[in-house]
CSV table of C-alpha atoms in Angstrom, one decimal:
chain,number,residue,atom,x,y,z
G,29,MET,CA,-19.8,-58.8,-50.8
G,30,LYS,CA,-19.1,-55.2,-50.6
G,31,ALA,CA,-22.3,-54.0,-51.4
G,32,SER,CA,-23.9,-56.1,-48.2
G,33,ARG,CA,-21.4,-54.7,-46.2
G,34,ILE,CA,-22.4,-51.2,-46.9
G,35,ALA,CA,-26.3,-51.9,-46.7
G,36,ALA,CA,-25.5,-53.4,-43.2
G,37,ALA,CA,-23.2,-50.2,-42.5
G,38,GLY,CA,-26.4,-47.9,-43.3
G,39,ALA,CA,-28.5,-50.0,-41.4
G,40,ALA,CA,-26.6,-49.9,-38.4
G,41,ALA,CA,-25.8,-45.9,-38.7
G,42,GLY,CA,-29.6,-45.7,-38.6
G,43,VAL,CA,-30.0,-47.8,-35.5
G,44,THR,CA,-27.4,-45.7,-33.9
G,45,VAL,CA,-29.3,-42.2,-34.6
G,46,LEU,CA,-32.5,-43.7,-33.5
G,47,ALA,CA,-30.9,-44.8,-29.9
G,48,LEU,CA,-29.1,-41.3,-29.7
G,49,SER,CA,-32.8,-39.8,-30.1
G,50,ALA,CA,-34.5,-42.2,-27.3
G,51,PRO,CA,-34.1,-39.7,-24.6
G,52,ALA,CA,-36.5,-37.2,-26.3
G,53,PHE,CA,-39.4,-39.7,-25.5
G,54,ALA,CA,-38.8,-39.4,-22.0
G,55,HIS,CA,-41.8,-39.3,-19.1
G,56,VAL,CA,-42.4,-36.9,-16.5
G,57,SER,CA,-39.5,-36.3,-14.1
G,58,VAL,CA,-38.2,-33.8,-11.5
G,59,GLN,CA,-35.0,-31.9,-11.0
G,60,PRO,CA,-34.1,-29.1,-8.5
G,61,GLU,CA,-32.2,-25.9,-9.9
G,62,GLY,CA,-29.2,-26.6,-7.5
G,63,ASP,CA,-29.3,-28.4,-4.5
G,64,ALA,CA,-32.8,-29.7,-2.9
G,65,ALA,CA,-31.0,-30.5,0.9
G,66,LYS,CA,-32.7,-31.7,3.5
G,67,GLY,CA,-34.1,-29.4,5.7
G,68,GLY,CA,-34.0,-26.8,3.2
G,69,TYR,CA,-35.7,-24.9,0.4
G,70,ALA,CA,-35.6,-25.2,-3.3
G,71,VAL,CA,-36.8,-24.6,-6.8
G,72,VAL,CA,-37.8,-27.9,-8.8
G,73,ASP,CA,-38.9,-28.0,-12.2
G,74,PHE,CA,-41.3,-30.6,-13.4
G,75,LYS,CA,-40.3,-31.7,-17.2
G,76,VAL,CA,-42.9,-32.6,-19.3
G,77,PRO,CA,-42.5,-33.8,-22.7
G,78,ASN,CA,-44.7,-34.5,-25.6
G,79,GLU,CA,-45.0,-38.2,-26.4
G,80,ARG,CA,-47.9,-37.9,-28.9
G,81,ASP,CA,-47.6,-36.6,-32.5
G,82,ASN,CA,-51.2,-36.0,-32.9
G,83,ALA,CA,-52.3,-34.5,-29.6
G,84,SER,CA,-51.2,-31.7,-27.2
G,85,THR,CA,-50.6,-31.6,-23.4
G,86,THR,CA,-53.4,-29.6,-22.0
G,87,LYS,CA,-53.1,-30.4,-18.6
G,88,LEU,CA,-50.8,-31.6,-15.9
G,89,GLU,CA,-51.6,-32.5,-12.0
G,90,VAL,CA,-48.8,-33.3,-9.7
G,91,THR,CA,-49.8,-35.1,-6.5
G,92,PHE,CA,-47.7,-34.0,-3.2
G,93,PRO,CA,-46.6,-36.9,-0.9
G,94,THR,CA,-48.7,-37.1,2.3
G,95,ASP,CA,-46.2,-39.0,4.6
G,96,HIS,CA,-43.8,-35.8,4.0
G,97,PRO,CA,-45.9,-32.9,3.8
G,98,LEU,CA,-44.8,-29.6,2.6
G,99,ALA,CA,-45.8,-26.4,4.6
G,100,SER,CA,-44.6,-23.8,1.6
G,101,VAL,CA,-45.1,-24.6,-2.1
G,102,MET,CA,-45.5,-21.7,-4.4
G,103,PRO,CA,-45.9,-21.9,-8.3
G,104,GLU,CA,-44.1,-19.4,-10.8
G,105,PRO,CA,-47.0,-17.6,-13.2
G,106,MET,CA,-46.6,-19.1,-16.5
G,107,PRO,CA,-48.2,-17.7,-19.8
G,108,GLY,CA,-50.7,-19.7,-21.5
G,109,TRP,CA,-51.5,-21.8,-18.1
G,110,LYS,CA,-53.8,-21.5,-15.3
G,111,ILE,CA,-52.6,-23.0,-12.0
G,112,ASP,CA,-54.4,-24.3,-9.1
G,113,VAL,CA,-53.2,-25.4,-5.8
G,114,THR,CA,-54.8,-27.3,-3.4
G,115,LYS,CA,-54.6,-27.7,0.2
G,116,SER,CA,-55.9,-30.1,2.6
G,117,LYS,CA,-56.2,-30.4,6.5
G,118,LEU,CA,-53.1,-32.5,7.7
G,119,ASP,CA,-53.7,-35.2,10.1
G,120,LYS,CA,-50.9,-34.6,12.2
G,121,PRO,CA,-49.6,-30.3,12.3
G,122,LEU,CA,-46.6,-29.5,11.3
G,123,GLU,CA,-43.9,-27.1,12.8
G,124,LEU,CA,-42.3,-24.2,10.9
G,125,HIS,CA,-40.3,-21.5,12.7
G,126,GLY,CA,-42.0,-22.1,15.8
G,127,GLU,CA,-45.5,-21.7,14.4
G,128,LYS,CA,-48.4,-24.7,13.8
G,129,ILE,CA,-49.3,-25.6,10.6
G,130,SER,CA,-52.7,-27.3,9.9
G,131,GLU,CA,-52.7,-27.5,6.2
G,132,ALA,CA,-50.5,-28.0,3.6
G,133,VAL,CA,-50.7,-28.5,-0.5
G,134,THR,CA,-51.6,-31.6,-1.6
G,135,LYS,CA,-51.9,-31.0,-5.2
G,136,VAL,CA,-50.7,-28.2,-8.0
G,137,THR,CA,-52.7,-28.1,-11.4
G,138,TRP,CA,-52.0,-26.4,-14.4
G,139,THR,CA,-54.3,-26.3,-17.2
G,140,ALA,CA,-53.6,-24.7,-20.4
G,141,ASP,CA,-55.4,-21.8,-21.6
G,142,GLY,CA,-54.0,-21.6,-25.1
G,143,LYS,CA,-52.4,-24.5,-27.2
G,144,GLY,CA,-50.6,-26.2,-24.5
G,145,ILE,CA,-47.6,-28.0,-25.1
G,146,GLN,CA,-47.6,-29.0,-28.9
G,147,PRO,CA,-46.1,-32.7,-30.5
G,148,GLY,CA,-42.0,-32.1,-30.5
G,149,TYR,CA,-41.8,-30.1,-27.6
G,150,PHE,CA,-41.4,-30.3,-23.7
G,151,GLU,CA,-42.3,-27.5,-21.3
G,152,LYS,CA,-41.0,-27.1,-17.2
G,153,PHE,CA,-43.2,-26.4,-14.7
G,154,PRO,CA,-41.4,-24.7,-11.9
G,155,LEU,CA,-42.2,-24.9,-7.9
G,156,SER,CA,-40.3,-23.5,-5.0
G,157,ILE,CA,-41.3,-25.8,-2.0
G,158,GLY,CA,-40.0,-26.3,1.5
G,159,GLN,CA,-39.2,-27.1,4.0
G,160,LEU,CA,-37.4,-30.3,2.6
G,161,PRO,CA,-38.1,-33.5,5.3
G,162,GLU,CA,-35.2,-34.4,6.9
G,163,ASP,CA,-35.9,-38.0,7.7
G,164,THR,CA,-35.9,-39.1,4.0
G,165,ASP,CA,-33.7,-39.3,0.9
G,166,GLN,CA,-36.5,-38.8,-1.7
G,167,LEU,CA,-40.0,-37.2,-2.5
G,168,VAL,CA,-42.2,-39.3,-4.8
G,169,PHE,CA,-44.7,-37.0,-6.6
G,170,LYS,CA,-47.3,-39.0,-8.8
G,171,ALA,CA,-48.5,-36.8,-12.0
G,172,LEU,CA,-51.2,-37.0,-14.3
G,173,GLN,CA,-50.9,-35.8,-17.8
G,174,THR,CA,-53.7,-34.6,-19.9
G,175,TYR,CA,-53.6,-34.9,-23.8
G,176,SER,CA,-56.0,-32.6,-26.0
G,177,ASN,CA,-57.3,-36.0,-27.1
G,178,LYS,CA,-58.7,-36.6,-23.8
G,179,GLU,CA,-55.9,-39.3,-23.4
G,180,VAL,CA,-54.6,-39.6,-20.0
G,181,VAL,CA,-51.3,-40.6,-19.0
G,182,ARG,CA,-50.6,-42.0,-15.1
G,183,TRP,CA,-47.3,-41.3,-14.1
G,184,ILE,CA,-47.7,-42.9,-10.6
G,185,GLU,CA,-45.7,-46.3,-10.5
G,186,VAL,CA,-43.0,-45.7,-7.5
G,187,PRO,CA,-39.7,-47.2,-8.8
G,188,GLN,CA,-38.1,-49.7,-6.7
G,189,GLU,CA,-34.4,-50.1,-5.9
G,190,GLY,CA,-32.9,-52.9,-8.0
G,191,GLN,CA,-35.9,-53.5,-10.0
G,192,GLU,CA,-36.4,-52.4,-13.7
G,193,GLU,CA,-37.9,-49.0,-14.1
G,194,PRO,CA,-41.8,-49.3,-14.5
G,195,ASP,CA,-43.6,-48.4,-17.6
G,196,ASN,CA,-45.2,-45.2,-16.1
G,197,PRO,CA,-42.6,-44.3,-13.4
G,198,ALA,CA,-43.3,-41.3,-11.0
G,199,PRO,CA,-41.2,-38.5,-10.4
G,200,VAL,CA,-38.7,-38.8,-8.0
G,201,LEU,CA,-36.6,-35.9,-6.4
G,202,GLU,CA,-33.7,-36.9,-4.9
G,203,LEU,CA,-32.6,-35.0,-1.7
G,204,SER,CA,-28.8,-34.1,-0.6
G,205,ALA,CA,-27.5,-34.1,2.7
G,206,ALA,CA,-27.8,-31.4,4.9
G,207,SER,CA,-25.0,-28.8,5.5
G,208,GLU,CA,-22.3,-29.9,8.0
G,209,ASP,CA,-23.0,-27.3,10.2
G,210,GLY,CA,-26.6,-28.3,10.2
G,211,HIS,CA,-27.9,-24.8,9.4
G,212,HIS,CA,-31.3,-24.3,7.6
G,213,ALA,CA,-32.9,-21.5,6.4
G,214,SER,CA,-34.1,-19.0,9.0
G,215,SER,CA,-36.8,-16.6,8.4
G,216,GLY,CA,-34.2,-13.8,7.1
G,217,ASP,CA,-32.9,-16.5,4.9
G,218,GLU,CA,-36.0,-17.2,3.6
G,219,ALA,CA,-36.3,-13.7,1.7
G,220,SER,CA,-33.1,-14.4,0.3
G,221,ASP,CA,-34.2,-17.9,-0.6
G,222,ALA,CA,-37.3,-16.2,-2.0
G,223,LYS,CA,-35.3,-13.8,-4.3
G,224,SER,CA,-32.9,-16.5,-5.5
G,225,ALA,CA,-36.0,-18.5,-5.9
G,226,GLU,CA,-37.8,-15.9,-8.1
G,227,LYS,CA,-34.5,-15.4,-10.1
G,228,ALA,CA,-34.0,-19.2,-10.6
G,229,SER,CA,-37.5,-19.8,-12.1
G,230,ALA,CA,-37.2,-16.8,-14.5
G,231,ASP,CA,-34.0,-18.3,-16.0
G,232,THR,CA,-36.3,-21.7,-15.8
G,233,ALA,CA,-38.8,-19.7,-18.3
G,234,ALA,CA,-35.9,-18.5,-20.4
G,235,ASP,CA,-34.2,-22.0,-20.7
G,236,SER,CA,-37.3,-23.6,-21.6
G,237,THR,CA,-38.3,-21.4,-24.5
G,238,SER,CA,-34.7,-21.7,-25.9
G,239,SER,CA,-34.5,-25.4,-25.4
G,240,GLY,CA,-38.3,-25.9,-26.4
G,241,GLY,CA,-37.1,-27.3,-29.8
G,242,THR,CA,-34.6,-30.2,-28.5
G,243,ASP,CA,-36.7,-32.8,-28.8
G,244,THR,CA,-37.7,-31.9,-32.3
G,245,THR,CA,-34.2,-32.1,-33.1
G,246,ALA,CA,-33.6,-35.5,-31.6
G,247,ARG,CA,-36.5,-36.6,-33.7
G,248,VAL,CA,-35.3,-35.3,-37.0
G,249,LEU,CA,-31.9,-36.9,-36.0
G,250,GLY,CA,-33.9,-40.4,-36.0
G,251,ILE,CA,-35.6,-39.7,-39.4
G,252,VAL,CA,-32.4,-39.1,-41.0
G,253,GLY,CA,-31.1,-42.1,-39.3
G,254,ILE,CA,-33.9,-44.1,-40.7
G,255,VAL,CA,-33.6,-42.8,-44.2
G,256,VAL,CA,-29.6,-43.4,-44.2
G,257,GLY,CA,-30.3,-47.1,-42.9
G,258,ALA,CA,-32.6,-47.6,-46.1
G,259,ALA,CA,-30.5,-46.1,-48.6
G,260,GLY,CA,-27.9,-48.4,-47.6
G,261,VAL,CA,-29.8,-51.1,-47.7
G,262,ALA,CA,-31.3,-50.3,-51.2
G,263,TYR,CA,-27.9,-49.6,-52.5
G,264,GLY,CA,-26.7,-53.1,-51.4
G,265,VAL,CA,-30.0,-54.6,-53.0
G,266,LEU,CA,-29.4,-52.8,-56.3
G,267,ALA,CA,-25.7,-53.1,-56.4
G,268,GLY,CA,-26.4,-57.1,-56.2
G,269,ARG,CA,-28.8,-57.2,-59.0
G,270,ARG,CA,-26.5,-55.2,-61.3
G,271,ARG,CA,-23.8,-57.8,-60.6
G,272,THR,CA,-26.2,-60.7,-61.1
G,273,ASN,CA,-27.0,-59.3,-64.6
G,274,ALA,CA,-23.7,-58.9,-65.5
């Protein structure tokens, strides 16, 4: 009985560690650096994990919502990546600071000119975006992730409230409420925002470098959990045989 309990405990430990490491195998997501307030500007990061053990991520395509177009989209230069910004004509022009905007960014594409995102790592792709819409609580960005073996993963399924998360969910940016006084960035504020965005983007690059091993650590913990579980089972079997032979 004691040997069986030890084996069960070892197996449970392995399962627990695997459960803790599961978030390492995540999907493409988007998060703001600070607030993404309605009517304002924000720096957002598209976090892209490599979910394959035998291929690198070499391309990321992010499509912008056409129902809530953004007049300003500025990517941060990233070593090892070529960035292409695609603009399209708007059916209905936008008005920004008294000026009519007839086109907006509809897609941003990052293509690796080096090794890309290798197995066991993730990378953040920052953008400064605005002016954020005031008539919606979220923005949906559909994304395509291409691997070095030509596999394409389509993160385009829109999550629905009250339903389970789809297998390939699209990145969703949640927007916070505007400030109570209703103040939005003016032309002078935009310059300050641009400087803040530049600094935040630089911090992101440093954070990406220092955090790149997080997924690898999680995978190692998962493997350790499997080994611990297997060892517990093996011990239980050997102990049972010894008792039988005795």
